[in-house]
Amino acid sequence: MQHIMFWKFDLHTTSHIDTLLEREDVTLFELMDEEDVLQECKANNRKLVEFLTRPSSMEALVTCITMEPSDDMDEKVRYKYPNISCEILTADVTQVNDALGDEESLLSRLYAFLQNDNVLNPLLASFFSKVMGILINRKSEQIVDFLRKKDDFVSLLLKHIGTSAIMDLLLRLLTCVEQPQLRQDVLNWLNEEKIIQRLIEMIHRSKDEDVSASVQQETIEQLLNNMFEAEKDESVIVNGIQVLLTLLETRRPRTDLGGMGGLFCNLDGQLDLCPPGMDHACSQVSAGTLLAIKLRLRDFHQLLLDPPKKSKMVTTWGTLDPPLGNTRVHVVKLITSVLQVNNSDVNQELMALNTLDVLLDLYFKYVWNNFLHLQVELCISTALANPPAEDCTETNVENHTENSTESVRENPLIKHLFQKCRLLHRVVSAWEENEKVQSEGGKRKGYMGHLTRIANAMAQNSENGPNHTSIAQMIKELSDEERERWDKFVLGSLSEMNKKNTVDLVNMRNLHSSSDDDENDLKEFSFPQEAVLQQAFSDYQIQQMTSTFIDQFGFNDEEFAEQEESVK
């Protein structure tokens, strides 16, 4: 006879927290000792939520996240209650949000954390920022009204801006207010407080180096003055260039995004909104920004020749004396960005300074620095592909296809690259030198992968693109020997390398690295501005980390350029 076993289930369970809450003398800390307190809170346990929203409980929770725990406490439990308090306050329970956001005495107790004269505890600051973030998002009107009444709020933010959680709080204030009118009010308020200008003020060697900011010509001039004032300081220069790079980014107006889709800073140094659907100046680099940078291009050029002093560095491939340094890498990034704007006056200044020739010198000198190689490649490719500016003069050139002459707008930058910088000669010579070294058993030069791409850019732009006629004319004007070297190189070594770099898989198109993609393709997508702002902040922090190994880290391009060795 078969025996059937039935399991008995008690579907009605009573939480231990409910049992505790039946006691009149139960304390908040006893409840926070329970493992399921957060789960019960988020599940809207009625008795628990009623207990937590009592004035005494709310006051204790706020105190926990704003008051430094005693040093006498065991380190393992020292931040236990502050952490749980933060989780309760940010659990997004409506009753808790209301109890905190509607009670000015609690907001004042919370705000007092910012008024600390000492450096903020980073962990408590993160709790504070997280709680303020939920209030900004859920109780926007109340928290904005409260903060606007505080005359010292912006000053306190700036005082503690070196603490990443406080920077994050500023970003939340800019991006997490959802109501359009209230958001505009916040921007107007911060404009009145001159927060942009005051952030710029902080990019100075006498200030903490964990800060950066943006805007207007006068403000940018002030930033540039701080960067080049007195003794050269790498952190000040690099942080300043980060700001300039952000300003030089051209963004298309967003026609389909709500939120902070069009946040930008206008010529007057004021935060503003680009209204959805309108072709606003926010999609363009301001003339004031370009003018301010143009007037300082000589100083940036000088940094390439004489950067902040660095001790010699011993690496696995030799001694660097001096190392390239983070400063020069960022200067090259800046030059690439201003070239992308394609402003005639800026281009003329770069030609007068012979900056592109200096970049090529650095490219071939620092054989293994791929951070540099990438930026110089982008710089040269940009110059080759940029159409002639509107004010460029026209000239007549022969059209060999139709046996006639045609009038084309001359691009002075192309002429400068091919004649003054001797780009074609340097590329072919470097290639031939590398082939000689390798034929003798030597190591392939570290810049060869990017040199291949520069050579391809030259060849492609001589056949197609806005400058193909000018480039073809430059090649035609070479000596017979140089022209033959180039033709032989393109049809021989370069063509062979391109075949090696092509991998055919099941009749698919040639695969290529994501780094080959034109970054402009990505700009076709509209990303939420809050994500852009947060990413800018993250990039800034990552930049601090990468600056220490700019000279120590490099790839051997053989791994990328000779794929047939690995694909067999």
mmCIF file of C-alpha atoms in Angstrom, residues 327-562:
data_model
loop_
_atom_site.group_PDB
_atom_site.id
_atom_site.type_symbol
_atom_site.label_atom_id
_atom_site.label_comp_id
_atom_site.label_asym_id
_atom_site.label_seq_id
_atom_site.Cartn_x
_atom_site.Cartn_y
_atom_site.Cartn_z
ATOM 1 C CA THR A 327 49.889 67.479 -19.683
ATOM 2 C CA ARG A 328 51.109 66.988 -23.235
ATOM 3 C CA VAL A 329 48.611 64.206 -23.951
ATOM 4 C CA HIS A 330 45.792 66.546 -22.920
ATOM 5 C CA VAL A 331 47.204 69.428 -24.979
ATOM 6 C CA VAL A 332 47.136 67.155 -28.043
ATOM 7 C CA LYS A 333 43.511 66.248 -27.223
ATOM 8 C CA LEU A 334 42.684 69.946 -27.079
ATOM 9 C CA ILE A 335 44.343 70.632 -30.433
ATOM 10 C CA THR A 336 42.378 67.765 -31.984
ATOM 11 C CA SER A 337 39.154 69.246 -30.615
ATOM 12 C CA VAL A 338 39.818 72.757 -31.925
ATOM 13 C CA LEU A 339 40.686 71.304 -35.326
ATOM 14 C CA GLN A 340 37.337 69.509 -35.376
ATOM 15 C CA VAL A 341 35.617 72.882 -35.017
ATOM 16 C CA ASN A 342 37.409 73.874 -38.255
ATOM 17 C CA ASN A 343 37.690 77.586 -37.557
ATOM 18 C CA SER A 344 39.844 79.450 -40.070
ATOM 19 C CA ASP A 345 41.456 81.803 -37.523
ATOM 20 C CA VAL A 346 42.337 78.939 -35.187
ATOM 21 C CA ASN A 347 43.773 76.917 -38.071
ATOM 22 C CA GLN A 348 45.891 79.887 -39.159
ATOM 23 C CA GLU A 349 47.272 80.280 -35.638
ATOM 24 C CA LEU A 350 48.169 76.590 -35.426
ATOM 25 C CA MET A 351 49.959 76.865 -38.765
ATOM 26 C CA ALA A 352 51.844 79.973 -37.653
ATOM 27 C CA LEU A 353 53.007 78.150 -34.527
ATOM 28 C CA ASN A 354 53.877 75.016 -36.548
ATOM 29 C CA THR A 355 52.042 72.969 -33.922
ATOM 30 C CA LEU A 356 51.216 70.012 -36.173
ATOM 31 C CA ASP A 357 54.901 69.556 -36.973
ATOM 32 C CA VAL A 358 55.676 69.429 -33.245
ATOM 33 C CA LEU A 359 52.964 66.795 -32.801
ATOM 34 C CA LEU A 360 54.625 64.651 -35.454
ATOM 35 C CA ASP A 361 57.975 65.085 -33.697
ATOM 36 C CA LEU A 362 56.449 63.800 -30.460
ATOM 37 C CA TYR A 363 54.680 60.968 -32.300
ATOM 38 C CA PHE A 364 57.932 59.534 -33.602
ATOM 39 C CA LYS A 365 59.927 60.307 -30.449
ATOM 40 C CA TYR A 366 57.662 58.483 -27.986
ATOM 41 C CA VAL A 367 57.570 55.201 -29.866
ATOM 42 C CA TRP A 368 55.472 53.251 -27.351
ATOM 43 C CA ASN A 369 52.987 55.827 -26.088
ATOM 44 C CA ASN A 370 49.730 54.802 -27.732
ATOM 45 C CA PHE A 371 47.735 57.443 -25.842
ATOM 46 C CA LEU A 372 49.744 59.994 -27.835
ATOM 47 C CA HIS A 373 49.655 58.023 -31.101
ATOM 48 C CA LEU A 374 45.864 57.850 -31.056
ATOM 49 C CA GLN A 375 45.472 61.593 -30.475
ATOM 50 C CA VAL A 376 47.976 62.548 -33.186
ATOM 51 C CA GLU A 377 46.275 60.166 -35.609
ATOM 52 C CA LEU A 378 42.900 61.793 -34.870
ATOM 53 C CA CYS A 379 44.475 65.209 -35.283
ATOM 54 C CA ILE A 380 45.973 64.426 -38.706
ATOM 55 C CA SER A 381 42.860 62.590 -39.912
ATOM 56 C CA THR A 382 40.685 65.533 -38.864
ATOM 57 C CA ALA A 383 42.893 68.013 -40.695
ATOM 58 C CA LEU A 384 42.840 65.875 -43.849
ATOM 59 C CA ALA A 385 39.057 65.456 -43.819
ATOM 60 C CA ASN A 386 37.982 68.978 -42.802
ATOM 61 C CA PRO A 387 36.444 70.910 -45.710
ATOM 62 C CA PRO A 388 38.022 74.265 -46.570
ATOM 63 C CA ALA A 389 36.674 77.134 -44.487
ATOM 64 C CA GLU A 390 34.282 79.558 -46.196
ATOM 65 C CA ASP A 391 36.856 82.354 -46.303
ATOM 66 C CA CYS A 392 39.544 80.238 -47.999
ATOM 67 C CA THR A 393 40.719 81.526 -51.381
ATOM 68 C CA GLU A 394 39.925 79.701 -54.594
ATOM 69 C CA THR A 395 42.592 78.448 -56.973
ATOM 70 C CA ASN A 396 42.617 76.750 -60.369
ATOM 71 C CA VAL A 397 43.961 73.189 -60.572
ATOM 72 C CA GLU A 398 44.125 70.661 -63.377
ATOM 73 C CA ASN A 399 41.424 68.016 -63.602
ATOM 74 C CA HIS A 400 43.229 65.033 -65.132
ATOM 75 C CA THR A 401 40.008 63.087 -65.583
ATOM 76 C CA GLU A 402 38.448 65.681 -67.884
ATOM 77 C CA ASN A 403 41.700 67.283 -69.155
ATOM 78 C CA SER A 404 40.577 70.686 -67.929
ATOM 79 C CA THR A 405 41.066 73.072 -65.044
ATOM 80 C CA GLU A 406 38.634 73.595 -62.205
ATOM 81 C CA SER A 407 38.289 76.192 -59.504
ATOM 82 C CA VAL A 408 38.530 74.765 -55.980
ATOM 83 C CA ARG A 409 38.655 76.356 -52.572
ATOM 84 C CA GLU A 410 42.183 75.964 -51.237
ATOM 85 C CA ASN A 411 42.652 74.482 -47.777
ATOM 86 C CA PRO A 412 45.770 76.084 -46.235
ATOM 87 C CA LEU A 413 45.992 73.332 -43.619
ATOM 88 C CA ILE A 414 46.480 70.691 -46.325
ATOM 89 C CA LYS A 415 49.284 72.687 -47.893
ATOM 90 C CA HIS A 416 50.860 73.166 -44.462
ATOM 91 C CA LEU A 417 50.750 69.429 -43.693
ATOM 92 C CA PHE A 418 52.293 68.356 -46.989
ATOM 93 C CA GLN A 419 54.843 71.138 -47.443
ATOM 94 C CA LYS A 420 55.833 72.538 -44.055
ATOM 95 C CA CYS A 421 55.300 69.342 -42.015
ATOM 96 C CA ARG A 422 56.419 67.057 -44.870
ATOM 97 C CA LEU A 423 53.766 64.586 -43.781
ATOM 98 C CA LEU A 424 54.077 62.257 -46.747
ATOM 99 C CA HIS A 425 57.876 62.085 -46.489
ATOM 100 C CA ARG A 426 57.805 61.408 -42.751
ATOM 101 C CA VAL A 427 55.191 58.662 -43.013
ATOM 102 C CA VAL A 428 56.988 56.802 -45.801
ATOM 103 C CA SER A 429 60.417 57.247 -44.184
ATOM 104 C CA ALA A 430 59.183 55.948 -40.822
ATOM 105 C CA TRP A 431 57.613 52.958 -42.557
ATOM 106 C CA GLU A 432 60.818 52.155 -44.442
ATOM 107 C CA GLU A 433 62.887 52.523 -41.280
ATOM 108 C CA ASN A 434 60.593 50.102 -39.440
ATOM 109 C CA GLU A 435 60.844 47.557 -42.270
ATOM 110 C CA LYS A 436 64.626 47.803 -42.117
ATOM 111 C CA VAL A 437 64.670 47.304 -38.334
ATOM 112 C CA GLN A 438 62.355 44.296 -38.576
ATOM 113 C CA SER A 439 64.340 42.749 -41.414
ATOM 114 C CA GLU A 440 67.382 42.844 -39.124
ATOM 115 C CA GLY A 441 65.479 41.032 -36.374
ATOM 116 C CA GLY A 442 64.460 44.134 -34.457
ATOM 117 C CA LYS A 443 61.126 44.895 -32.810
ATOM 118 C CA ARG A 444 58.290 46.516 -34.708
ATOM 119 C CA LYS A 445 57.798 50.176 -33.789
ATOM 120 C CA GLY A 446 54.944 50.791 -31.374
ATOM 121 C CA TYR A 447 53.354 53.494 -33.520
ATOM 122 C CA MET A 448 52.998 51.392 -36.676
ATOM 123 C CA GLY A 449 49.318 50.544 -36.187
ATOM 124 C CA HIS A 450 48.344 54.214 -36.013
ATOM 125 C CA LEU A 451 50.819 55.080 -38.786
ATOM 126 C CA THR A 452 48.959 52.605 -41.005
ATOM 127 C CA ARG A 453 45.725 54.443 -40.329
ATOM 128 C CA ILE A 454 47.329 57.846 -40.989
ATOM 129 C CA ALA A 455 48.679 56.547 -44.309
ATOM 130 C CA ASN A 456 45.256 55.173 -45.239
ATOM 131 C CA ALA A 457 43.657 58.512 -44.366
ATOM 132 C CA MET A 458 46.115 60.248 -46.693
ATOM 133 C CA ALA A 459 45.476 57.808 -49.531
ATOM 134 C CA GLN A 460 41.695 57.838 -49.140
ATOM 135 C CA ASN A 461 41.448 61.628 -48.884
ATOM 136 C CA SER A 462 43.559 62.013 -52.025
ATOM 137 C CA GLU A 463 40.848 60.123 -53.940
ATOM 138 C CA ASN A 464 37.654 61.193 -52.182
ATOM 139 C CA GLY A 465 36.521 63.868 -49.782
ATOM 140 C CA PRO A 466 36.445 67.668 -49.696
ATOM 141 C CA ASN A 467 40.229 68.028 -50.109
ATOM 142 C CA HIS A 468 40.950 65.305 -52.656
ATOM 143 C CA THR A 469 41.836 67.790 -55.386
ATOM 144 C CA SER A 470 44.202 69.748 -53.130
ATOM 145 C CA ILE A 471 45.873 66.606 -51.775
ATOM 146 C CA ALA A 472 46.286 65.166 -55.260
ATOM 147 C CA GLN A 473 47.841 68.475 -56.318
ATOM 148 C CA MET A 474 50.262 68.368 -53.356
ATOM 149 C CA ILE A 475 51.353 64.865 -54.351
ATOM 150 C CA LYS A 476 51.727 65.939 -57.977
ATOM 151 C CA GLU A 477 54.041 68.787 -56.934
ATOM 152 C CA LEU A 478 56.428 66.394 -55.176
ATOM 153 C CA SER A 479 59.726 65.522 -56.789
ATOM 154 C CA ASP A 480 59.619 62.542 -59.130
ATOM 155 C CA GLU A 481 61.539 60.469 -56.585
ATOM 156 C CA GLU A 482 59.156 61.293 -53.717
ATOM 157 C CA ARG A 483 56.081 60.665 -55.858
ATOM 158 C CA GLU A 484 57.421 57.279 -56.967
ATOM 159 C CA ARG A 485 58.193 56.365 -53.340
ATOM 160 C CA TRP A 486 54.621 57.218 -52.364
ATOM 161 C CA ASP A 487 53.022 55.293 -55.238
ATOM 162 C CA LYS A 488 55.208 52.277 -54.542
ATOM 163 C CA PHE A 489 54.372 52.466 -50.841
ATOM 164 C CA VAL A 490 50.596 52.731 -51.385
ATOM 165 C CA LEU A 491 50.447 49.906 -53.930
ATOM 166 C CA GLY A 492 52.967 47.753 -52.093
ATOM 167 C CA SER A 493 53.612 47.873 -48.339
ATOM 168 C CA LEU A 494 50.413 49.695 -47.363
ATOM 169 C CA SER A 495 48.211 47.493 -49.537
ATOM 170 C CA GLU A 496 49.814 44.350 -48.104
ATOM 171 C CA MET A 497 49.328 45.588 -44.541
ATOM 172 C CA ASN A 498 45.676 46.363 -45.229
ATOM 173 C CA LYS A 499 45.188 42.815 -46.520
ATOM 174 C CA LYS A 500 46.788 41.436 -43.352
ATOM 175 C CA ASN A 501 44.482 43.560 -41.259
ATOM 176 C CA THR A 502 41.407 42.240 -43.062
ATOM 177 C CA VAL A 503 39.721 39.172 -41.580
ATOM 178 C CA ASP A 504 36.999 37.518 -43.665
ATOM 179 C CA LEU A 505 34.572 35.333 -41.704
ATOM 180 C CA VAL A 506 31.802 33.456 -43.525
ATOM 181 C CA ASN A 507 31.531 36.065 -46.287
ATOM 182 C CA MET A 508 30.835 38.784 -43.746
ATOM 183 C CA ARG A 509 32.053 42.313 -44.155
ATOM 184 C CA ASN A 510 35.522 43.036 -42.875
ATOM 185 C CA LEU A 511 35.594 43.143 -39.139
ATOM 186 C CA HIS A 512 37.110 46.136 -37.485
ATOM 187 C CA SER A 513 37.817 47.359 -34.019
ATOM 188 C CA SER A 514 35.230 49.510 -32.331
ATOM 189 C CA SER A 515 37.979 52.112 -32.196
ATOM 190 C CA ASP A 516 37.697 52.399 -35.981
ATOM 191 C CA ASP A 517 34.164 53.712 -35.725
ATOM 192 C CA ASP A 518 33.685 57.393 -36.245
ATOM 193 C CA GLU A 519 32.686 58.755 -32.885
ATOM 194 C CA ASN A 520 30.274 61.039 -34.704
ATOM 195 C CA ASP A 521 28.144 57.941 -35.392
ATOM 196 C CA LEU A 522 27.504 57.695 -31.680
ATOM 197 C CA LYS A 523 26.447 61.314 -31.556
ATOM 198 C CA GLU A 524 23.448 60.438 -33.712
ATOM 199 C CA PHE A 525 21.926 58.865 -30.621
ATOM 200 C CA SER A 526 20.310 61.097 -28.040
ATOM 201 C CA PHE A 527 21.433 60.118 -24.594
ATOM 202 C CA PRO A 528 19.684 61.607 -21.560
ATOM 203 C CA GLN A 529 21.579 64.679 -20.418
ATOM 204 C CA GLU A 530 21.666 63.455 -16.828
ATOM 205 C CA ALA A 531 23.645 60.465 -18.055
ATOM 206 C CA VAL A 532 25.974 62.808 -19.936
ATOM 207 C CA LEU A 533 26.589 64.914 -16.845
ATOM 208 C CA GLN A 534 27.177 61.881 -14.673
ATOM 209 C CA GLN A 535 29.515 60.444 -17.301
ATOM 210 C CA ALA A 536 31.460 63.714 -17.393
ATOM 211 C CA PHE A 537 31.917 63.477 -13.638
ATOM 212 C CA SER A 538 32.986 59.830 -13.926
ATOM 213 C CA ASP A 539 35.426 60.709 -16.728
ATOM 214 C CA TYR A 540 36.931 63.366 -14.501
ATOM 215 C CA GLN A 541 37.518 60.842 -11.705
ATOM 216 C CA ILE A 542 38.926 58.247 -14.117
ATOM 217 C CA GLN A 543 41.237 60.908 -15.541
ATOM 218 C CA GLN A 544 42.734 61.359 -12.090
ATOM 219 C CA MET A 545 43.494 57.648 -11.983
ATOM 220 C CA THR A 546 44.904 57.294 -15.505
ATOM 221 C CA SER A 547 47.203 60.305 -15.231
ATOM 222 C CA THR A 548 49.679 58.246 -13.226
ATOM 223 C CA PHE A 549 50.315 55.652 -15.935
ATOM 224 C CA ILE A 550 50.148 57.688 -19.137
ATOM 225 C CA ASP A 551 53.854 57.033 -19.708
ATOM 226 C CA GLN A 552 53.962 53.522 -18.278
ATOM 227 C CA PHE A 553 51.237 51.884 -20.290
ATOM 228 C CA GLY A 554 51.359 51.082 -23.986
ATOM 229 C CA PHE A 555 50.431 48.406 -26.457
ATOM 230 C CA ASN A 556 52.630 46.756 -28.996
ATOM 231 C CA ASP A 557 50.723 47.429 -32.181
ATOM 232 C CA GLU A 558 51.947 44.122 -33.593
ATOM 233 C CA GLU A 559 49.162 42.539 -31.587
ATOM 234 C CA PHE A 560 46.628 44.554 -33.571
ATOM 235 C CA ALA A 561 48.225 45.171 -36.941
ATOM 236 C CA GLU A 562 49.340 41.638 -37.789
#
